Amino acid sequence: MTKQLTLIGLGPMGQAMVGRYLDAGYRVTVWNRTASRADGLVARGAVRAETAADAVAANKLVLLSLTDYKAMYDILDGVDVAGRVIVNLSSDTPADSVKAAAWLAERGAELVVGGVMVPAQLVGEEPAYVFYSGPRAVFDEHVETLRVIGRPDYMGAEHGLAQLFYQAQLDVFLTSLAVTLHASALIEAAGVDPKVLGPYLAETFTTMPMYFEETFEHIARGEHPGDEANILMMGATAEHVVGASEQAGVDAALPAAVASLYERAIAAGRGRESWTALYDVIRQRTL
Ligand code: NDP
């Protein structure tokens, strides 16, 4: 295996990846729109390409770590990418990843889509994993190189899949961060140090998997039996969170969005079903 690749995009994530590859003994050619962001990496042994075209020409394997897929077009439009394997590790929608695969295929390049599931400082560390999708044979050819930045989890040939799993995880992550801030605001607005909430929040997140079995079983069955934590009871609580927020002078948009799911299920006569029946509201099914 030739230990060499090109990496374009030197934000915090791209910088962390290049660092990992240099540590692992790779020859890494780098390019970034703002050239100065490569300086530290060049000092550590990375090879600076003067242009994006030079960077792409330098290696068959080209990793992109950019803000979104629009940046890929800005950089690669007009660059000869024929014969290249482009591993795009940038966030975007699944449909945009599929479009990018077609755009690259027209130019003779293969796309592997990736979604990095850890913050930059954990790239290449034990908890790091990356969702991938695209042609299996192309992924297999480069999997050992990709392993350097984190455990490579191949999700399927359809290009949108890695992005889909990435966005599903980000859905949970971003919402969890936002509710952490929201719950802290409720406590702090009452003059209590939100730090006190920390261990309780940790317990909530730790016990969350307890709800997965019921969730996935009910989704698979298309039925939501259960009268312990039913929609009526949970919906009343959801309204109380909205009330508590309003009383505290805290923005109530987040709990109101959750309460709205319950309201709509109750209005459709689903109040006595398990809270998992919210799934039909979320899926926008006829209730
Ligand atoms: P940044 O947005 O900080 O950096 C993005 C890079 O994209 C920079 O090198 C920037 O160049 C370049 N770029 C953006 N737009 C253009 C453009 N139009 N033309 C040319 N270059 C462009 O992102 P990160 O490094 O933090 O993240 C990269 C990707 O990884 C993102 O998609 C992000 O969602 C994902 N990710 C990031 C994590 C993190 O912890 N940072 C965690 C998990 C995933 P320039 O320097 O010139 O501005």
Coordinates of C-alpha atoms and ligand atoms in Angstrom, one line a residue:
M1 CA 0.0 0.0 0.0
T2 CA 1.4 3.4 -1.0
K3 CA 1.2 5.7 2.0
Q4 CA 0.2 8.9 0.3
L5 CA -2.8 11.0 -0.3
T6 CA -4.0 14.5 -0.9
L7 CA -6.2 16.4 1.5
I8 CA -8.0 19.6 0.6
G9 CA -9.7 21.7 3.2
L10 CA -7.7 22.7 6.3
G11 CA -10.3 23.7 8.8
P12 CA -10.0 22.2 12.3
M13 CA -11.1 18.8 11.0
G14 CA -8.8 18.8 7.9
Q15 CA -5.9 19.9 10.1
A16 CA -6.5 17.1 12.6
M17 CA -6.7 14.5 9.8
V18 CA -3.5 15.7 8.1
G19 CA -1.8 15.5 11.6
R20 CA -2.9 11.9 12.0
Y21 CA -1.7 10.9 8.5
L22 CA 1.7 12.6 9.1
D23 CA 2.0 10.8 12.4
A24 CA 1.2 7.5 10.6
G25 CA 4.0 8.1 8.1
Y26 CA 2.0 9.2 5.1
R27 CA 3.2 11.7 2.5
V28 CA 0.3 14.2 2.5
T29 CA -0.2 16.8 -0.1
V30 CA -2.4 19.6 1.1
W31 CA -4.2 22.6 -0.4
N32 CA -6.5 25.1 1.2
R33 CA -8.2 28.2 -0.2
T34 CA -6.6 30.3 2.6
A35 CA -3.1 29.1 1.9
S36 CA -1.7 30.2 5.3
R37 CA -3.7 27.5 7.1
A38 CA -1.3 25.0 5.6
D39 CA 1.8 26.6 7.2
G40 CA 1.9 24.6 10.4
L41 CA 1.3 21.3 8.6
V42 CA 4.0 22.1 6.0
A43 CA 6.3 22.7 8.9
R44 CA 5.4 19.2 10.2
G45 CA 6.2 17.6 6.8
A46 CA 3.1 18.0 4.6
V47 CA 3.6 18.9 1.0
R48 CA 2.1 22.2 -0.1
A49 CA 0.4 22.2 -3.5
E50 CA 0.3 25.7 -5.1
T51 CA -3.1 25.1 -6.7
A52 CA -6.1 22.7 -6.2
A53 CA -5.3 21.2 -9.6
D54 CA -1.7 20.4 -8.5
A55 CA -3.1 18.8 -5.3
V56 CA -5.5 16.6 -7.2
A57 CA -2.8 15.7 -9.7
A58 CA -0.4 14.6 -6.9
N59 CA -2.4 11.5 -5.7
K60 CA -5.1 9.1 -6.8
L61 CA -6.7 9.4 -3.4
V62 CA -8.1 12.8 -2.6
L63 CA -9.8 13.6 0.7
L64 CA -12.0 16.7 1.0
S65 CA -12.8 18.2 4.4
L66 CA -15.0 21.3 3.5
T67 CA -17.9 23.2 5.0
D68 CA -20.3 21.7 2.4
Y69 CA -20.5 20.2 -1.1
K70 CA -20.8 23.6 -2.7
A71 CA -17.2 24.2 -1.7
M72 CA -16.3 21.0 -3.6
Y73 CA -17.7 22.4 -6.8
D74 CA -16.0 25.8 -6.2
I75 CA -12.7 24.0 -5.9
L76 CA -12.9 21.2 -8.4
D77 CA -14.8 22.8 -11.3
G78 CA -12.4 23.0 -14.1
V79 CA -9.8 20.7 -12.4
D80 CA -8.9 17.4 -14.1
V81 CA -10.2 14.7 -11.7
A82 CA -10.2 11.8 -14.1
G83 CA -9.0 8.6 -12.4
R84 CA -9.2 10.0 -8.9
V85 CA -11.0 8.6 -5.9
I86 CA -12.6 11.6 -4.1
V87 CA -13.5 10.9 -0.5
N88 CA -15.7 13.8 0.5
L89 CA -15.9 14.0 4.3
S90 CA -17.9 17.2 4.2
S91 CA -21.4 17.6 5.6
D92 CA -24.4 18.1 3.3
T93 CA -27.7 16.5 2.5
P94 CA -27.9 12.9 1.1
A95 CA -29.4 14.1 -2.2
D96 CA -26.4 16.5 -2.6
S97 CA -24.0 13.6 -2.1
V98 CA -25.8 11.6 -4.8
K99 CA -25.6 14.6 -7.2
A100 CA -21.9 15.0 -6.5
A101 CA -21.3 11.3 -7.4
A102 CA -22.9 11.8 -10.8
W103 CA -20.9 15.1 -11.3
L104 CA -17.6 13.4 -10.5
A105 CA -18.5 10.3 -12.6
E106 CA -19.1 12.5 -15.6
R107 CA -15.5 13.7 -15.1
G108 CA -14.1 10.2 -14.7
A109 CA -13.7 10.2 -10.9
E110 CA -15.3 8.0 -8.2
L111 CA -16.9 9.4 -5.1
V112 CA -16.8 7.8 -1.6
V113 CA -19.0 9.8 0.8
G114 CA -17.9 10.1 4.4
G115 CA -19.3 11.5 7.6
V116 CA -16.9 11.9 10.5
M117 CA -18.6 11.2 13.8
V118 CA -16.3 12.8 16.4
P119 CA -15.0 16.3 17.0
A120 CA -11.7 17.3 15.4
Q121 CA -9.7 16.7 18.6
L122 CA -10.7 13.0 18.6
V123 CA -9.9 12.2 15.0
G124 CA -7.9 9.0 14.9
E125 CA -8.5 8.3 18.6
E126 CA -10.3 5.2 20.0
P127 CA -13.9 6.6 19.9
A128 CA -13.6 7.9 16.3
Y129 CA -15.7 6.4 13.6
V130 CA -16.7 7.5 10.1
F131 CA -19.7 6.5 8.1
Y132 CA -18.9 5.7 4.4
S133 CA -21.0 4.9 1.3
G134 CA -20.2 4.5 -2.3
P135 CA -18.8 1.7 -4.5
R136 CA -17.7 -1.2 -2.2
A137 CA -14.6 -2.1 -4.2
V138 CA -13.3 1.5 -4.2
F139 CA -14.0 1.7 -0.4
D140 CA -12.2 -1.6 0.1
E141 CA -9.2 -0.5 -1.9
H142 CA -8.6 2.5 0.5
V143 CA -10.1 1.2 3.8
E144 CA -6.7 0.8 5.5
T145 CA -5.8 4.4 4.7
L146 CA -9.2 5.6 5.9
R147 CA -8.8 3.6 9.1
V148 CA -6.1 6.1 10.2
I149 CA -8.7 8.8 11.0
G150 CA -11.2 6.5 12.7
R151 CA -13.1 3.2 12.5
P152 CA -14.5 3.0 8.9
D153 CA -18.2 1.9 9.0
Y154 CA -19.4 1.1 5.5
M155 CA -23.2 1.7 5.2
G156 CA -23.8 0.7 1.6
A157 CA -23.3 1.5 -2.1
E158 CA -25.9 4.2 -2.4
H159 CA -23.9 7.4 -2.1
G160 CA -26.5 9.2 0.1
L161 CA -26.3 6.5 2.9
A162 CA -23.3 7.8 4.8
Q163 CA -24.7 11.3 4.8
L164 CA -28.0 10.0 5.9
F165 CA -26.6 8.2 8.9
Y166 CA -24.3 11.2 9.6
Q167 CA -27.3 13.6 9.6
A168 CA -29.4 11.2 11.7
Q169 CA -26.7 11.2 14.3
L170 CA -26.3 15.0 14.0
D171 CA -30.1 15.3 14.5
V172 CA -29.7 13.6 17.9
F173 CA -26.5 15.4 18.7
L174 CA -27.6 19.0 17.8
T175 CA -30.9 18.5 19.6
S176 CA -29.1 17.1 22.7
L177 CA -26.8 20.1 22.8
A178 CA -29.7 22.5 22.4
V179 CA -31.8 20.8 25.1
T180 CA -28.7 20.8 27.4
L181 CA -28.5 24.5 27.0
H182 CA -32.3 24.9 27.4
A183 CA -32.5 22.9 30.6
S184 CA -29.5 24.8 32.0
A185 CA -31.3 28.1 31.2
L186 CA -34.3 26.9 33.2
I187 CA -32.2 26.2 36.2
E188 CA -30.0 29.3 35.9
A189 CA -32.9 31.6 35.4
A190 CA -34.1 30.6 38.8
G191 CA -30.8 31.6 40.3
V192 CA -29.4 28.0 40.7
D193 CA -26.0 27.0 39.3
P194 CA -26.8 24.8 36.3
K195 CA -23.7 22.7 37.1
V196 CA -26.0 21.0 39.7
L197 CA -28.0 19.6 36.8
G198 CA -24.9 18.0 35.2
P199 CA -24.9 14.6 36.9
Y200 CA -28.7 14.3 36.4
L201 CA -28.3 15.1 32.7
A202 CA -25.6 12.5 32.4
E203 CA -27.9 9.9 34.0
T204 CA -30.6 10.8 31.5
F205 CA -28.3 10.4 28.5
T206 CA -26.9 7.1 29.9
T207 CA -30.3 5.5 30.4
M208 CA -31.6 6.6 27.0
P209 CA -30.8 3.3 25.3
M210 CA -33.4 1.7 27.6
Y211 CA -36.1 3.2 25.3
F212 CA -34.6 1.9 22.0
E213 CA -36.0 -1.6 22.1
E214 CA -39.6 -0.4 22.5
T215 CA -39.0 2.3 19.9
F216 CA -37.7 0.0 17.2
E217 CA -40.1 -2.8 18.0
H218 CA -43.1 -0.4 17.7
I219 CA -41.8 1.2 14.6
A220 CA -41.3 -2.3 13.0
R221 CA -44.8 -3.4 14.0
G222 CA -46.5 -0.2 13.0
E223 CA -48.4 -0.4 16.3
H224 CA -47.8 1.5 19.5
P225 CA -49.5 -0.3 22.4
G226 CA -48.8 0.7 26.0
D227 CA -50.6 2.6 28.7
E228 CA -47.7 3.3 31.1
A229 CA -46.1 6.2 29.4
N230 CA -49.0 7.1 27.2
I231 CA -49.4 10.2 25.0
L232 CA -51.9 11.9 27.2
M233 CA -49.6 11.8 30.3
M234 CA -46.4 12.6 28.4
G235 CA -48.2 15.4 26.5
A236 CA -49.3 17.0 29.7
T237 CA -45.7 16.9 30.9
A238 CA -44.6 18.4 27.6
E239 CA -47.0 21.3 28.1
H240 CA -45.6 21.8 31.6
V241 CA -42.0 22.2 30.2
V242 CA -43.4 24.9 27.9
G243 CA -45.1 26.5 30.9
A244 CA -42.0 26.4 33.0
S245 CA -40.0 27.9 30.2
E246 CA -42.4 30.8 29.7
Q247 CA -42.6 31.4 33.5
A248 CA -38.8 31.6 33.6
G249 CA -38.6 33.9 30.6
V250 CA -36.7 31.3 28.7
D251 CA -37.3 30.7 24.9
A252 CA -39.9 28.1 24.7
A253 CA -39.6 27.2 21.0
L254 CA -37.8 23.9 21.6
P255 CA -40.2 22.4 24.2
A256 CA -43.1 23.8 22.2
A257 CA -41.9 21.8 19.1
V258 CA -42.0 18.7 21.2
A259 CA -45.4 19.5 22.8
S260 CA -46.8 20.1 19.3
L261 CA -46.1 16.4 18.4
Y262 CA -48.1 15.3 21.4
E263 CA -50.9 17.8 20.7
R264 CA -51.3 16.5 17.2
A265 CA -51.3 12.9 18.3
I266 CA -53.9 13.7 21.0
A267 CA -56.1 15.6 18.5
A268 CA -56.0 12.4 16.3
G269 CA -57.3 10.3 19.2
R270 CA -54.0 8.5 19.9
G271 CA -53.8 9.7 23.5
R272 CA -54.0 6.3 25.1
E273 CA -51.2 4.8 23.0
S274 CA -47.5 4.6 23.9
W275 CA -45.5 7.8 23.4
T276 CA -43.9 6.0 20.4
A277 CA -47.1 6.7 18.5
L278 CA -45.5 10.2 17.9
Y279 CA -43.7 8.4 15.2
D280 CA -46.7 8.6 13.0
V281 CA -46.9 12.4 13.5
I282 CA -43.2 12.7 12.7
R283 CA -43.6 10.5 9.6
Q284 CA -46.5 12.7 8.5
R285 CA -48.7 9.7 8.2
T286 CA -52.5 10.0 8.2
L287 CA -53.2 9.6 11.8
Ligands
NDP1 P1 -14.7 24.6 8.5 O1 -16.0 25.1 8.0 O2 -14.0 25.3 9.6 O3 -13.5 24.5 7.4 C1 -13.9 24.1 6.2 C2 -12.9 24.2 5.1 O4 -13.6 24.4 3.9 C3 -11.8 25.3 5.2 O5 -10.6 24.8 4.8 C4 -12.4 26.4 4.2 O6 -11.4 27.1 3.6 C5 -13.0 25.4 3.2 N1 -14.1 26.1 2.4 C6 -15.3 26.4 2.8 N2 -16.0 26.9 1.8 C7 -15.1 27.0 0.7 C8 -15.2 27.4 -0.6 N3 -16.4 27.9 -1.1 N4 -14.2 27.2 -1.4 C9 -13.0 26.7 -1.0 N5 -12.9 26.3 0.3 C10 -13.9 26.4 1.1 O7 -15.0 23.1 8.9 P2 -14.2 22.0 9.8 O8 -12.8 21.8 9.4 O9 -14.6 22.2 11.2 O10 -15.1 20.8 9.3 C11 -15.0 20.2 7.9 C12 -16.2 19.3 7.7 O11 -16.2 18.3 8.7 C13 -17.6 20.0 7.8 O12 -18.4 19.5 6.8 C14 -18.0 19.6 9.2 O13 -19.5 19.6 9.3 C15 -17.4 18.2 9.4 N6 -17.2 17.9 10.8 C16 -16.5 18.8 11.6 C17 -16.3 18.5 12.9 C18 -15.4 19.3 13.8 O14 -15.2 19.0 15.0 N7 -14.9 20.4 13.3 C19 -16.8 17.3 13.5 C20 -17.5 16.4 12.6 C21 -17.7 16.7 11.3 P3 -10.8 28.4 4.2 O15 -9.8 28.0 5.3 O16 -10.2 29.2 3.1 O17 -12.0 29.2 4.8

